Amino acid sequence: MRRTEGSSPYEAAYGFSRAVRVGERILVSGTAPVEPDGSSTPGDAAAQARRCFAIILKAVEDLGGSAADVVRTRMYIVDPADADAVGQVHGEIFGGVRPAATMVVVSALLRAEWLVEIEAEALVGDEV
């Protein structure tokens, strides 16, 4: 198993990796809009989703994959009114890849200023 780390202050504190690769499978942890200094990404849900996807894709790339290898995403939002904005960013990022996706409205995320958190899975290899 290979692992990669991100900039979330919670990774070390809570004992998890940004992403792990087991064989052909890359699993990316729930990814919030966190900047390299540990602060939250400012802006609306679309801006925060873009940051989440940037972190996710870096983790996938660090473990030998690419956006084209992403087969599943899970998006958690706190306001149903943000669904279209977050969904449109998902479409911009993945275009024709069109991974299986789920979007769920939750009552809150770990920090009050977070509007979105996203998970992803990728499959890398000849069988994809």
PDB file of C-alpha atoms in Angstrom:
ATOM      1  CA  MET A   1       0.000   0.000   0.000  1.00  0.00           C
ATOM      2  CA  ARG A   2       1.217   3.489  -0.880  1.00  0.00           C
ATOM      3  CA  ARG A   3       0.024   6.707   0.752  1.00  0.00           C
ATOM      4  CA  THR A   4       0.130  10.423   0.081  1.00  0.00           C
ATOM      5  CA  GLU A   5      -0.367  13.332   2.441  1.00  0.00           C
ATOM      6  CA  GLY A   6      -2.055  16.697   1.954  1.00  0.00           C
ATOM      7  CA  SER A   7      -2.162  19.975   3.827  1.00  0.00           C
ATOM      8  CA  SER A   8      -5.103  19.268   6.125  1.00  0.00           C
ATOM      9  CA  PRO A   9      -4.165  19.746   9.765  1.00  0.00           C
ATOM     10  CA  TYR A  10      -6.538  16.875  10.565  1.00  0.00           C
ATOM     11  CA  GLU A  11      -4.542  14.187   8.746  1.00  0.00           C
ATOM     12  CA  ALA A  12      -1.871  13.802  11.422  1.00  0.00           C
ATOM     13  CA  ALA A  13      -4.142  14.765  14.309  1.00  0.00           C
ATOM     14  CA  TYR A  14      -6.838  12.238  13.374  1.00  0.00           C
ATOM     15  CA  GLY A  15      -4.529   9.590  11.909  1.00  0.00           C
ATOM     16  CA  PHE A  16      -5.498   9.351   8.245  1.00  0.00           C
ATOM     17  CA  SER A  17      -3.887   9.772   4.831  1.00  0.00           C
ATOM     18  CA  ARG A  18      -5.132  12.060   2.079  1.00  0.00           C
ATOM     19  CA  ALA A  19      -5.144   9.040  -0.215  1.00  0.00           C
ATOM     20  CA  VAL A  20      -4.008   5.440  -0.346  1.00  0.00           C
ATOM     21  CA  ARG A  21      -3.287   3.187  -3.279  1.00  0.00           C
ATOM     22  CA  VAL A  22      -3.855  -0.535  -3.010  1.00  0.00           C
ATOM     23  CA  GLY A  23      -3.059  -2.282  -6.266  1.00  0.00           C
ATOM     24  CA  GLU A  24      -4.935  -0.507  -9.029  1.00  0.00           C
ATOM     25  CA  ARG A  25      -7.302   1.300  -6.637  1.00  0.00           C
ATOM     26  CA  ILE A  26      -6.771   4.828  -5.281  1.00  0.00           C
ATOM     27  CA  LEU A  27      -9.046   5.959  -2.453  1.00  0.00           C
ATOM     28  CA  VAL A  28      -9.088   9.657  -1.596  1.00  0.00           C
ATOM     29  CA  SER A  29     -10.343  10.676   1.849  1.00  0.00           C
ATOM     30  CA  GLY A  30     -13.038  13.250   2.377  1.00  0.00           C
ATOM     31  CA  THR A  31     -11.403  16.423   1.094  1.00  0.00           C
ATOM     32  CA  ALA A  32     -12.389  19.823   2.415  1.00  0.00           C
ATOM     33  CA  PRO A  33     -11.399  23.221   0.991  1.00  0.00           C
ATOM     34  CA  VAL A  34      -8.141  23.625   2.910  1.00  0.00           C
ATOM     35  CA  GLU A  35      -5.303  25.864   1.779  1.00  0.00           C
ATOM     36  CA  PRO A  36      -1.610  24.868   2.094  1.00  0.00           C
ATOM     37  CA  ASP A  37      -1.328  26.881   5.339  1.00  0.00           C
ATOM     38  CA  GLY A  38      -4.271  24.971   6.871  1.00  0.00           C
ATOM     39  CA  SER A  39      -6.751  27.817   6.507  1.00  0.00           C
ATOM     40  CA  SER A  40     -10.095  27.375   4.779  1.00  0.00           C
ATOM     41  CA  THR A  41     -10.535  28.365   1.152  1.00  0.00           C
ATOM     42  CA  PRO A  42     -12.580  31.569   1.004  1.00  0.00           C
ATOM     43  CA  GLY A  43     -15.485  32.007  -1.349  1.00  0.00           C
ATOM     44  CA  ASP A  44     -18.655  30.312  -2.420  1.00  0.00           C
ATOM     45  CA  ALA A  45     -19.353  26.609  -2.859  1.00  0.00           C
ATOM     46  CA  ALA A  46     -18.004  26.588  -6.424  1.00  0.00           C
ATOM     47  CA  ALA A  47     -14.673  28.088  -5.334  1.00  0.00           C
ATOM     48  CA  GLN A  48     -14.454  25.625  -2.465  1.00  0.00           C
ATOM     49  CA  ALA A  49     -15.331  22.694  -4.752  1.00  0.00           C
ATOM     50  CA  ARG A  50     -12.564  23.722  -7.168  1.00  0.00           C
ATOM     51  CA  ARG A  51     -10.093  23.655  -4.265  1.00  0.00           C
ATOM     52  CA  CYS A  52     -11.345  20.244  -3.132  1.00  0.00           C
ATOM     53  CA  PHE A  53     -10.953  18.818  -6.633  1.00  0.00           C
ATOM     54  CA  ALA A  54      -7.461  20.328  -6.973  1.00  0.00           C
ATOM     55  CA  ILE A  55      -6.405  18.581  -3.761  1.00  0.00           C
ATOM     56  CA  ILE A  56      -8.044  15.327  -4.878  1.00  0.00           C
ATOM     57  CA  LEU A  57      -6.434  15.336  -8.318  1.00  0.00           C
ATOM     58  CA  LYS A  58      -2.996  16.072  -6.866  1.00  0.00           C
ATOM     59  CA  ALA A  59      -3.396  13.082  -4.535  1.00  0.00           C
ATOM     60  CA  VAL A  60      -4.507  10.855  -7.420  1.00  0.00           C
ATOM     61  CA  GLU A  61      -1.558  12.050  -9.522  1.00  0.00           C
ATOM     62  CA  ASP A  62       0.874  11.543  -6.625  1.00  0.00           C
ATOM     63  CA  LEU A  63      -0.199   7.897  -6.607  1.00  0.00           C
ATOM     64  CA  GLY A  64       0.122   7.391 -10.375  1.00  0.00           C
ATOM     65  CA  GLY A  65      -3.360   8.229 -11.612  1.00  0.00           C
ATOM     66  CA  SER A  66      -5.095  11.059 -13.423  1.00  0.00           C
ATOM     67  CA  ALA A  67      -8.526  12.674 -13.646  1.00  0.00           C
ATOM     68  CA  ALA A  68      -9.351  10.167 -16.393  1.00  0.00           C
ATOM     69  CA  ASP A  69      -8.940   7.338 -13.859  1.00  0.00           C
ATOM     70  CA  VAL A  70     -11.526   8.692 -11.391  1.00  0.00           C
ATOM     71  CA  VAL A  71     -14.502   6.336 -11.320  1.00  0.00           C
ATOM     72  CA  ARG A  72     -16.475   7.606  -8.304  1.00  0.00           C
ATOM     73  CA  THR A  73     -17.017  10.852  -6.433  1.00  0.00           C
ATOM     74  CA  ARG A  74     -19.063  11.711  -3.369  1.00  0.00           C
ATOM     75  CA  MET A  75     -19.923  15.333  -2.726  1.00  0.00           C
ATOM     76  CA  TYR A  76     -21.251  16.550   0.613  1.00  0.00           C
ATOM     77  CA  ILE A  77     -22.850  19.988   0.684  1.00  0.00           C
ATOM     78  CA  VAL A  78     -24.506  21.870   3.540  1.00  0.00           C
ATOM     79  CA  ASP A  79     -26.971  23.874   1.430  1.00  0.00           C
ATOM     80  CA  PRO A  80     -29.080  22.294  -1.320  1.00  0.00           C
ATOM     81  CA  ALA A  81     -29.000  25.641  -3.128  1.00  0.00           C
ATOM     82  CA  ASP A  82     -25.290  24.948  -3.849  1.00  0.00           C
ATOM     83  CA  ALA A  83     -25.971  21.709  -5.741  1.00  0.00           C
ATOM     84  CA  ASP A  84     -25.895  23.265  -9.219  1.00  0.00           C
ATOM     85  CA  ALA A  85     -22.709  25.246  -8.543  1.00  0.00           C
ATOM     86  CA  VAL A  86     -20.853  22.226  -7.158  1.00  0.00           C
ATOM     87  CA  GLY A  87     -22.245  19.968  -9.881  1.00  0.00           C
ATOM     88  CA  GLN A  88     -21.106  22.364 -12.586  1.00  0.00           C
ATOM     89  CA  VAL A  89     -17.567  22.386 -11.184  1.00  0.00           C
ATOM     90  CA  HIS A  90     -17.663  18.571 -11.157  1.00  0.00           C
ATOM     91  CA  GLY A  91     -18.641  18.671 -14.829  1.00  0.00           C
ATOM     92  CA  GLU A  92     -15.843  21.131 -15.664  1.00  0.00           C
ATOM     93  CA  ILE A  93     -13.263  18.933 -13.948  1.00  0.00           C
ATOM     94  CA  PHE A  94     -14.360  15.555 -15.284  1.00  0.00           C
ATOM     95  CA  GLY A  95     -16.072  16.378 -18.605  1.00  0.00           C
ATOM     96  CA  GLY A  96     -16.316  13.193 -20.632  1.00  0.00           C
ATOM     97  CA  VAL A  97     -14.901  11.021 -17.830  1.00  0.00           C
ATOM     98  CA  ARG A  98     -18.290  11.128 -16.099  1.00  0.00           C
ATOM     99  CA  PRO A  99     -17.504   9.101 -12.971  1.00  0.00           C
ATOM    100  CA  ALA A 100     -20.297   7.637 -10.893  1.00  0.00           C
ATOM    101  CA  ALA A 101     -21.238  10.437  -8.508  1.00  0.00           C
ATOM    102  CA  THR A 102     -23.297  11.082  -5.425  1.00  0.00           C
ATOM    103  CA  MET A 103     -24.216  14.427  -3.888  1.00  0.00           C
ATOM    104  CA  VAL A 104     -25.637  14.500  -0.379  1.00  0.00           C
ATOM    105  CA  VAL A 105     -26.884  17.395   1.727  1.00  0.00           C
ATOM    106  CA  VAL A 106     -25.584  17.179   5.295  1.00  0.00           C
ATOM    107  CA  SER A 107     -26.405  19.316   8.302  1.00  0.00           C
ATOM    108  CA  ALA A 108     -22.814  20.473   8.851  1.00  0.00           C
ATOM    109  CA  LEU A 109     -19.154  19.854   8.067  1.00  0.00           C
ATOM    110  CA  LEU A 110     -16.232  19.987  10.490  1.00  0.00           C
ATOM    111  CA  ARG A 111     -15.655  23.737  10.088  1.00  0.00           C
ATOM    112  CA  ALA A 112     -18.606  26.104   9.849  1.00  0.00           C
ATOM    113  CA  GLU A 113     -17.109  27.945   6.857  1.00  0.00           C
ATOM    114  CA  TRP A 114     -16.871  24.775   4.748  1.00  0.00           C
ATOM    115  CA  LEU A 115     -19.699  24.508   2.242  1.00  0.00           C
ATOM    116  CA  VAL A 116     -18.508  21.311   0.543  1.00  0.00           C
ATOM    117  CA  GLU A 117     -16.380  18.222   1.147  1.00  0.00           C
ATOM    118  CA  ILE A 118     -15.596  15.640  -1.547  1.00  0.00           C
ATOM    119  CA  GLU A 119     -14.306  12.046  -1.727  1.00  0.00           C
ATOM    120  CA  ALA A 120     -13.057  10.195  -4.795  1.00  0.00           C
ATOM    121  CA  GLU A 121     -11.963   6.793  -6.008  1.00  0.00           C
ATOM    122  CA  ALA A 122      -9.815   6.000  -9.035  1.00  0.00           C
ATOM    123  CA  LEU A 123      -8.830   2.817 -10.836  1.00  0.00           C
ATOM    124  CA  VAL A 124      -5.469   2.831 -12.595  1.00  0.00           C
ATOM    125  CA  GLY A 125      -4.353   0.173 -15.043  1.00  0.00           C
ATOM    126  CA  ASP A 126      -5.080  -1.759 -18.192  1.00  0.00           C
ATOM    127  CA  GLU A 127      -8.445  -3.031 -17.001  1.00  0.00           C
ATOM    128  CA  VAL A 128      -9.958   0.455 -16.787  1.00  0.00           C
TER     129      VAL A 128
END
